mmCIF file of C-alpha atoms in Angstrom:
data_model
loop_
_atom_site.group_PDB
_atom_site.id
_atom_site.type_symbol
_atom_site.label_atom_id
_atom_site.label_comp_id
_atom_site.label_asym_id
_atom_site.label_seq_id
_atom_site.Cartn_x
_atom_site.Cartn_y
_atom_site.Cartn_z
ATOM 1 C CA MET A 1 4.220 27.639 -40.592
ATOM 2 C CA PRO A 2 2.593 29.984 -37.980
ATOM 3 C CA ASP A 3 5.082 32.698 -37.054
ATOM 4 C CA PHE A 4 3.341 33.153 -33.806
ATOM 5 C CA GLY A 5 2.787 30.692 -31.092
ATOM 6 C CA ILE A 6 1.817 28.801 -27.752
ATOM 7 C CA LEU A 7 2.199 25.329 -28.183
ATOM 8 C CA GLY A 8 5.637 25.089 -26.430
ATOM 9 C CA GLN A 9 7.844 28.497 -25.305
ATOM 10 C CA PRO A 10 5.562 31.361 -26.769
ATOM 11 C CA TYR A 11 7.479 32.858 -29.875
ATOM 12 C CA ALA A 12 6.860 36.056 -32.167
ATOM 13 C CA GLU A 13 9.219 35.402 -35.056
ATOM 14 C CA PRO A 14 8.908 38.834 -36.379
ATOM 15 C CA LEU A 15 9.664 40.565 -33.567
ATOM 16 C CA ARG A 16 12.385 38.213 -31.691
ATOM 17 C CA SER A 17 15.355 40.383 -32.504
ATOM 18 C CA SER A 18 13.554 43.488 -30.564
ATOM 19 C CA ILE A 19 12.005 41.179 -27.600
ATOM 20 C CA GLY A 20 14.552 39.453 -25.554
ATOM 21 C CA VAL A 21 14.149 36.252 -24.715
ATOM 22 C CA ASN A 22 14.783 37.119 -20.945
ATOM 23 C CA ARG A 23 11.964 39.945 -20.905
ATOM 24 C CA ARG A 24 9.547 37.913 -19.062
ATOM 25 C CA ARG A 25 6.821 40.324 -18.823
ATOM 26 C CA GLU A 26 6.754 41.525 -22.492
ATOM 27 C CA TRP A 27 6.188 37.800 -23.319
ATOM 28 C CA VAL A 28 3.418 37.134 -20.854
ATOM 29 C CA ILE A 29 1.598 40.277 -22.532
ATOM 30 C CA LEU A 30 2.471 38.763 -25.856
ATOM 31 C CA SER A 31 0.904 35.540 -24.638
ATOM 32 C CA VAL A 32 -2.273 36.987 -23.543
ATOM 33 C CA LEU A 33 -2.428 38.636 -26.641
ATOM 34 C CA VAL A 34 -1.504 35.480 -28.796
ATOM 35 C CA THR A 35 -4.071 33.189 -26.997
ATOM 36 C CA ARG A 36 -7.206 36.169 -27.689
ATOM 37 C CA PRO A 37 -6.105 37.431 -31.349
ATOM 38 C CA ASN A 38 -8.556 39.812 -32.819
ATOM 39 C CA ALA A 39 -10.325 40.235 -29.518
ATOM 40 C CA PHE A 40 -10.916 42.965 -26.936
ATOM 41 C CA ILE A 41 -8.478 42.263 -23.859
ATOM 42 C CA SER A 42 -9.208 44.510 -20.465
ATOM 43 C CA MET A 43 -6.237 46.126 -19.077
ATOM 44 C CA HIS A 44 -7.551 43.933 -15.824
ATOM 45 C CA THR A 45 -7.165 40.831 -17.776
ATOM 46 C CA LEU A 46 -3.292 42.136 -18.438
ATOM 47 C CA ILE A 47 -2.631 43.040 -14.942
ATOM 48 C CA ASP A 48 -3.826 39.445 -14.023
ATOM 49 C CA ALA A 49 -1.965 37.797 -15.906
ATOM 50 C CA LEU A 50 1.325 38.992 -14.659
ATOM 51 C CA TRP A 51 0.638 39.617 -10.584
ATOM 52 C CA GLY A 52 -2.695 37.775 -10.018
ATOM 53 C CA ASP A 53 -4.559 38.953 -6.939
ATOM 54 C CA ASP A 54 -1.608 40.997 -5.917
ATOM 55 C CA PRO A 55 -0.710 43.602 -8.148
ATOM 56 C CA PRO A 56 1.648 46.865 -7.333
ATOM 57 C CA ARG A 57 0.446 50.532 -7.149
ATOM 58 C CA THR A 58 2.189 50.848 -10.310
ATOM 59 C CA ALA A 59 0.791 48.021 -12.423
ATOM 60 C CA ARG A 60 -1.067 49.974 -15.016
ATOM 61 C CA GLU A 61 1.979 51.851 -15.731
ATOM 62 C CA GLN A 62 4.158 48.470 -16.016
ATOM 63 C CA VAL A 63 1.953 47.172 -18.535
ATOM 64 C CA MET A 64 1.663 50.194 -20.443
ATOM 65 C CA ASN A 65 5.582 50.443 -20.637
ATOM 66 C CA CYS A 66 5.576 46.386 -21.839
ATOM 67 C CA LEU A 67 2.346 47.594 -24.561
ATOM 68 C CA GLY A 68 4.762 50.180 -25.828
ATOM 69 C CA SER A 69 7.593 48.098 -26.010
ATOM 70 C CA ILE A 70 5.366 45.250 -28.213
ATOM 71 C CA ARG A 71 4.059 48.286 -30.291
ATOM 72 C CA ARG A 72 8.075 49.561 -31.352
ATOM 73 C CA ALA A 73 8.722 46.020 -31.636
ATOM 74 C CA ILE A 74 5.794 45.597 -34.333
ATOM 75 C CA ALA A 75 6.868 48.944 -35.881
ATOM 76 C CA ALA A 76 10.369 47.846 -36.327
ATOM 77 C CA SER A 77 9.623 44.465 -37.402
ATOM 78 C CA SER A 78 8.431 42.822 -40.667
ATOM 79 C CA ALA A 79 4.997 41.796 -38.964
ATOM 80 C CA GLY A 80 3.115 42.847 -41.594
ATOM 81 C CA ASP A 81 -0.465 43.873 -40.813
ATOM 82 C CA VAL A 82 0.009 43.109 -37.349
ATOM 83 C CA CYS A 83 -1.121 45.912 -35.139
ATOM 84 C CA LEU A 84 -1.905 46.540 -31.392
ATOM 85 C CA ASP A 85 -4.815 49.062 -31.035
ATOM 86 C CA ARG A 86 -6.024 50.750 -28.017
ATOM 87 C CA VAL A 87 -9.935 50.289 -27.682
ATOM 88 C CA ARG A 88 -11.542 51.674 -24.398
ATOM 89 C CA ASP A 89 -9.665 50.489 -21.264
ATOM 90 C CA GLY A 90 -8.259 47.890 -23.135
ATOM 91 C CA TYR A 91 -6.506 46.612 -26.520
ATOM 92 C CA VAL A 92 -6.976 44.493 -29.322
ATOM 93 C CA PHE A 93 -4.040 42.627 -31.074
ATOM 94 C CA GLY A 94 -4.400 42.424 -35.101
ATOM 95 C CA ILE A 95 -3.182 39.618 -36.906
ATOM 96 C CA GLU A 96 -4.081 37.289 -39.503
ATOM 97 C CA ALA A 97 -5.589 34.523 -37.467
ATOM 98 C CA GLU A 98 -3.589 31.627 -39.201
ATOM 99 C CA ARG A 99 -0.438 33.067 -38.128
ATOM 100 C CA ILE A 100 -1.148 31.535 -34.770
ATOM 101 C CA ASP A 101 -0.369 28.059 -34.097
ATOM 102 C CA HIS A 102 -2.930 27.537 -31.449
ATOM 103 C CA VAL A 103 -5.347 28.279 -34.316
ATOM 104 C CA VAL A 104 -4.157 26.491 -36.744
ATOM 105 C CA PHE A 105 -4.064 23.255 -34.582
ATOM 106 C CA SER A 106 -7.862 23.785 -33.566
ATOM 107 C CA ARG A 107 -8.852 24.024 -37.736
ATOM 108 C CA LEU A 108 -6.427 21.257 -38.403
ATOM 109 C CA CYS A 109 -8.090 18.925 -35.856
ATOM 110 C CA ALA A 110 -11.005 20.118 -36.989
ATOM 111 C CA GLU A 111 -10.713 19.369 -40.406
ATOM 112 C CA ALA A 112 -9.444 16.160 -39.602
ATOM 113 C CA GLU A 113 -12.644 14.969 -37.827
ATOM 114 C CA SER A 114 -14.694 16.273 -40.948
ATOM 115 C CA ALA A 115 -12.814 13.815 -42.704
ATOM 116 C CA LYS A 116 -12.854 11.098 -41.139
ATOM 117 C CA ALA A 117 -16.394 11.355 -40.450
ATOM 118 C CA LEU A 118 -16.690 11.307 -44.516
ATOM 119 C CA GLY A 119 -14.428 8.002 -44.702
ATOM 120 C CA ARG A 120 -11.015 9.870 -45.897
ATOM 121 C CA THR A 121 -8.951 8.345 -43.348
ATOM 122 C CA GLU A 122 -5.625 9.004 -45.060
ATOM 123 C CA SER A 123 -6.694 12.639 -45.152
ATOM 124 C CA SER A 124 -7.816 12.748 -41.599
ATOM 125 C CA LEU A 125 -4.241 11.110 -40.880
ATOM 126 C CA GLY A 126 -2.461 13.591 -43.020
ATOM 127 C CA LEU A 127 -4.403 16.777 -41.206
ATOM 128 C CA TYR A 128 -3.668 15.010 -37.560
ATOM 129 C CA GLU A 129 0.032 14.316 -38.368
ATOM 130 C CA ARG A 130 0.403 18.254 -39.485
ATOM 131 C CA ALA A 131 -1.646 19.827 -36.259
ATOM 132 C CA LEU A 132 0.230 17.403 -34.050
ATOM 133 C CA ALA A 133 3.342 18.937 -35.745
ATOM 134 C CA LEU A 134 2.930 22.464 -34.618
ATOM 135 C CA TRP A 135 3.583 21.551 -30.974
ATOM 136 C CA ARG A 136 6.814 21.891 -29.941
ATOM 137 C CA GLY A 137 6.424 21.559 -26.001
ATOM 138 C CA GLY A 138 4.014 22.489 -23.150
ATOM 139 C CA VAL A 139 1.383 25.038 -23.622
ATOM 140 C CA TYR A 140 3.320 28.578 -22.369
ATOM 141 C CA ASP A 141 6.507 26.326 -21.738
ATOM 142 C CA GLY A 142 8.701 28.379 -19.314
ATOM 143 C CA LEU A 143 5.961 30.775 -18.215
ATOM 144 C CA ASP A 144 4.310 30.162 -14.870
ATOM 145 C CA VAL A 145 1.100 32.097 -14.995
ATOM 146 C CA PRO A 146 -1.716 30.840 -13.251
ATOM 147 C CA SER A 147 -4.150 32.911 -15.240
ATOM 148 C CA PHE A 148 -3.102 31.062 -18.167
ATOM 149 C CA ALA A 149 -3.676 27.252 -16.484
ATOM 150 C CA SER A 150 -7.656 26.571 -18.002
ATOM 151 C CA HIS A 151 -7.098 27.555 -21.387
ATOM 152 C CA ALA A 152 -3.202 25.845 -21.283
ATOM 153 C CA ALA A 153 -5.319 22.586 -19.777
ATOM 154 C CA ALA A 154 -8.024 22.488 -22.588
ATOM 155 C CA LEU A 155 -5.274 22.906 -25.547
ATOM 156 C CA GLU A 156 -3.463 19.967 -23.552
ATOM 157 C CA GLU A 157 -6.748 18.105 -23.455
ATOM 158 C CA GLN A 158 -7.517 19.025 -27.399
ATOM 159 C CA ARG A 159 -3.608 17.474 -28.199
ATOM 160 C CA ALA A 160 -4.295 14.205 -26.331
ATOM 161 C CA ILE A 161 -7.512 13.630 -28.296
ATOM 162 C CA ALA A 162 -5.555 14.477 -31.408
ATOM 163 C CA ALA A 163 -2.827 11.863 -30.764
ATOM 164 C CA GLU A 164 -5.024 9.295 -29.913
ATOM 165 C CA GLU A 165 -7.494 9.689 -32.998
ATOM 166 C CA TYR A 166 -3.986 10.103 -35.047
ATOM 167 C CA PHE A 167 -3.221 6.627 -33.368
ATOM 168 C CA ALA A 168 -6.326 4.799 -33.985
ATOM 169 C CA LEU A 169 -6.433 5.377 -37.809
ATOM 170 C CA SER A 170 -3.152 4.539 -38.040
ATOM 171 C CA ILE A 171 -3.973 1.071 -36.361
ATOM 172 C CA ALA A 172 -6.855 0.722 -38.471
ATOM 173 C CA THR A 173 -4.781 1.242 -41.370
ATOM 174 C CA GLY A 174 -2.344 -1.450 -40.822
ATOM 175 C CA HIS A 175 0.329 1.063 -39.463
ATOM 176 C CA ALA A 176 -0.030 -0.330 -35.879
ATOM 177 C CA GLY A 177 4.110 -0.938 -35.996
ATOM 178 C CA GLY A 178 5.341 2.513 -36.969
ATOM 179 C CA VAL A 179 3.259 4.179 -34.144
ATOM 180 C CA ILE A 180 4.324 2.329 -30.849
ATOM 181 C CA PRO A 181 6.861 4.599 -30.052
ATOM 182 C CA ARG A 182 4.635 7.500 -29.782
ATOM 183 C CA LEU A 183 2.656 5.538 -27.987
ATOM 184 C CA LEU A 184 4.513 4.579 -25.766
ATOM 185 C CA ARG A 185 5.390 8.376 -24.987
ATOM 186 C CA HIS A 186 2.202 9.172 -25.004
ATOM 187 C CA VAL A 187 0.763 6.533 -22.067
ATOM 188 C CA GLY A 188 3.901 7.521 -20.256
ATOM 189 C CA GLU A 189 2.619 10.958 -20.649
ATOM 190 C CA HIS A 190 -1.002 10.267 -19.972
ATOM 191 C CA PRO A 191 -0.659 6.936 -17.882
ATOM 192 C CA LEU A 192 -4.563 7.428 -16.498
ATOM 193 C CA ARG A 193 -5.550 7.931 -20.179
ATOM 194 C CA GLU A 194 -7.713 4.633 -20.703
ATOM 195 C CA ARG A 195 -7.647 5.435 -24.388
ATOM 196 C CA GLY A 196 -4.143 5.925 -24.616
ATOM 197 C CA VAL A 197 -3.852 2.514 -22.942
ATOM 198 C CA ALA A 198 -6.115 0.860 -24.900
ATOM 199 C CA LEU A 199 -4.438 1.831 -28.236
ATOM 200 C CA LEU A 200 -1.223 0.806 -27.327
ATOM 201 C CA MET A 201 -2.601 -2.710 -26.217
ATOM 202 C CA SER A 202 -3.906 -3.287 -29.457
ATOM 203 C CA ALA A 203 -1.054 -1.754 -31.483
ATOM 204 C CA LEU A 204 1.327 -4.179 -29.066
ATOM 205 C CA HIS A 205 -1.034 -7.243 -29.996
ATOM 206 C CA GLY A 206 -1.292 -6.430 -33.894
ATOM 207 C CA GLU A 207 2.477 -6.623 -33.963
ATOM 208 C CA GLY A 208 2.645 -10.050 -32.632
ATOM 209 C CA ARG A 209 3.400 -8.531 -28.922
ATOM 210 C CA THR A 210 0.365 -9.878 -27.033
ATOM 211 C CA HIS A 211 2.401 -10.749 -23.507
ATOM 212 C CA ASP A 212 3.689 -7.442 -23.790
ATOM 213 C CA ALA A 213 -0.141 -5.780 -23.798
ATOM 214 C CA GLN A 214 -1.212 -7.877 -21.543
ATOM 215 C CA ALA A 215 1.559 -5.997 -19.340
ATOM 216 C CA VAL A 216 0.205 -2.857 -20.192
ATOM 217 C CA TYR A 217 -3.041 -3.808 -18.853
ATOM 218 C CA ALA A 218 -1.816 -5.495 -15.515
ATOM 219 C CA ARG A 219 0.233 -1.846 -15.392
ATOM 220 C CA LEU A 220 -2.783 0.222 -15.716
ATOM 221 C CA VAL A 221 -4.920 -2.233 -12.693
ATOM 222 C CA ARG A 222 -2.534 -1.418 -10.384
ATOM 223 C CA ARG A 223 -2.166 2.218 -11.035
ATOM 224 C CA LEU A 224 -6.100 2.470 -11.112
ATOM 225 C CA GLY A 225 -5.883 0.411 -7.871
ATOM 226 C CA GLU A 226 -3.245 2.301 -6.039
ATOM 227 C CA GLY A 227 -3.964 5.689 -6.943
ATOM 228 C CA LEU A 228 -7.783 6.201 -7.355
ATOM 229 C CA ALA A 229 -9.391 2.459 -5.835
ATOM 230 C CA VAL A 230 -11.114 1.770 -8.922
ATOM 231 C CA GLY A 231 -10.522 -0.425 -11.823
ATOM 232 C CA PRO A 232 -10.399 -0.074 -15.615
ATOM 233 C CA GLY A 233 -13.038 1.264 -17.721
ATOM 234 C CA ARG A 234 -14.791 -0.544 -20.414
ATOM 235 C CA GLU A 235 -12.836 0.174 -23.501
ATOM 236 C CA VAL A 236 -9.575 -1.311 -21.896
ATOM 237 C CA ARG A 237 -11.538 -4.475 -20.530
ATOM 238 C CA GLN A 238 -13.055 -4.705 -24.625
ATOM 239 C CA THR A 239 -9.547 -4.331 -25.422
ATOM 240 C CA LEU A 240 -8.073 -7.157 -23.598
ATOM 241 C CA ASP A 241 -11.007 -9.458 -23.959
ATOM 242 C CA ALA A 242 -10.585 -9.185 -27.601
ATOM 243 C CA ILE A 243 -6.677 -10.076 -27.158
ATOM 244 C CA LEU A 244 -7.724 -12.862 -24.668
ATOM 245 C CA ASN A 245 -10.385 -14.412 -27.344
ATOM 246 C CA GLY A 246 -8.217 -14.225 -30.341
ATOM 247 C CA THR A 247 -10.583 -12.047 -32.055
ATOM 248 C CA VAL A 248 -7.594 -10.068 -34.185
ATOM 249 C CA ALA A 249 -5.305 -12.093 -36.260
ATOM 250 C CA VAL A 250 -2.021 -11.886 -34.892
ATOM 251 C CA PRO A 251 1.437 -11.756 -36.917
ATOM 252 C CA ALA A 252 4.133 -13.644 -35.927
ATOM 253 C CA PRO A 253 6.238 -11.581 -32.907
ATOM 254 C CA ARG A 254 9.241 -9.796 -34.123
ATOM 255 C CA ALA A 255 12.325 -10.081 -32.703
ATOM 256 C CA ASP A 256 12.868 -6.711 -31.014
ATOM 257 C CA ALA A 257 9.524 -7.175 -28.529
ATOM 258 C CA LEU A 258 9.472 -5.253 -26.304
ATOM 259 C CA SER A 259 10.116 -6.125 -22.673
ATOM 260 C CA VAL A 260 7.926 -5.705 -19.277
ATOM 261 C CA ALA A 261 11.000 -3.316 -18.263
ATOM 262 C CA GLU A 262 10.882 -1.458 -21.009
ATOM 263 C CA LEU A 263 7.236 -0.635 -20.956
ATOM 264 C CA SER A 264 7.363 0.523 -17.469
ATOM 265 C CA THR A 265 9.776 3.080 -18.613
ATOM 266 C CA PRO A 266 8.860 4.480 -22.021
ATOM 267 C CA SER A 267 10.807 6.551 -23.930
#
């Protein structure tokens, strides 16, 4: 398990006893370092992470103090081969990349995609499961840093895509029932992601919950119409057509079929 990470509240397990949870500036700087391991990070980048366009006159000195605290924490820890080196007007955070959660996440997703392309479905499912299990919350959870926004959005998008690939493979291999609760949460968090909606419709239909699948479609139509004045895309429409045309065999409905009210407030 990675011992440095940003996929949730930032953490650095070997440094935890030396850097208290309330030392925001150190955690902002650490998050920049963990985001870009083994790469040059300028002093300007570190200052921007802490203060944006309005740094104080003592910004450089304050950053140097934070970096000094991090260096001392590394020296006092069991971090092993971790180092923080000064390079020109900046720093390099030297660390084995596999110790960082977002690096491992991206690698596992790439391996899952390759396994899927080779027809190794079960292997792909396992890799996606491991990748998604690395997430403990939103990226940089608890740190409101504008300069982190674009990287956070990119990682969240990668997470959503990985989840949808996992759901699609699970449905295709006959495990739709097992992923419905997770699909409901996913669609609740991303109500306008049509890929997720189409997968939820397919999973519900495959479990004999055709009425609920149609309710999910109707809710999407309403949200798109009210919020964006557009209709649903091709994949969702094709999924509804397949349901209405009965092109997929449907087992008998289960006794715990979801109600429309439950679908309106997924948990």
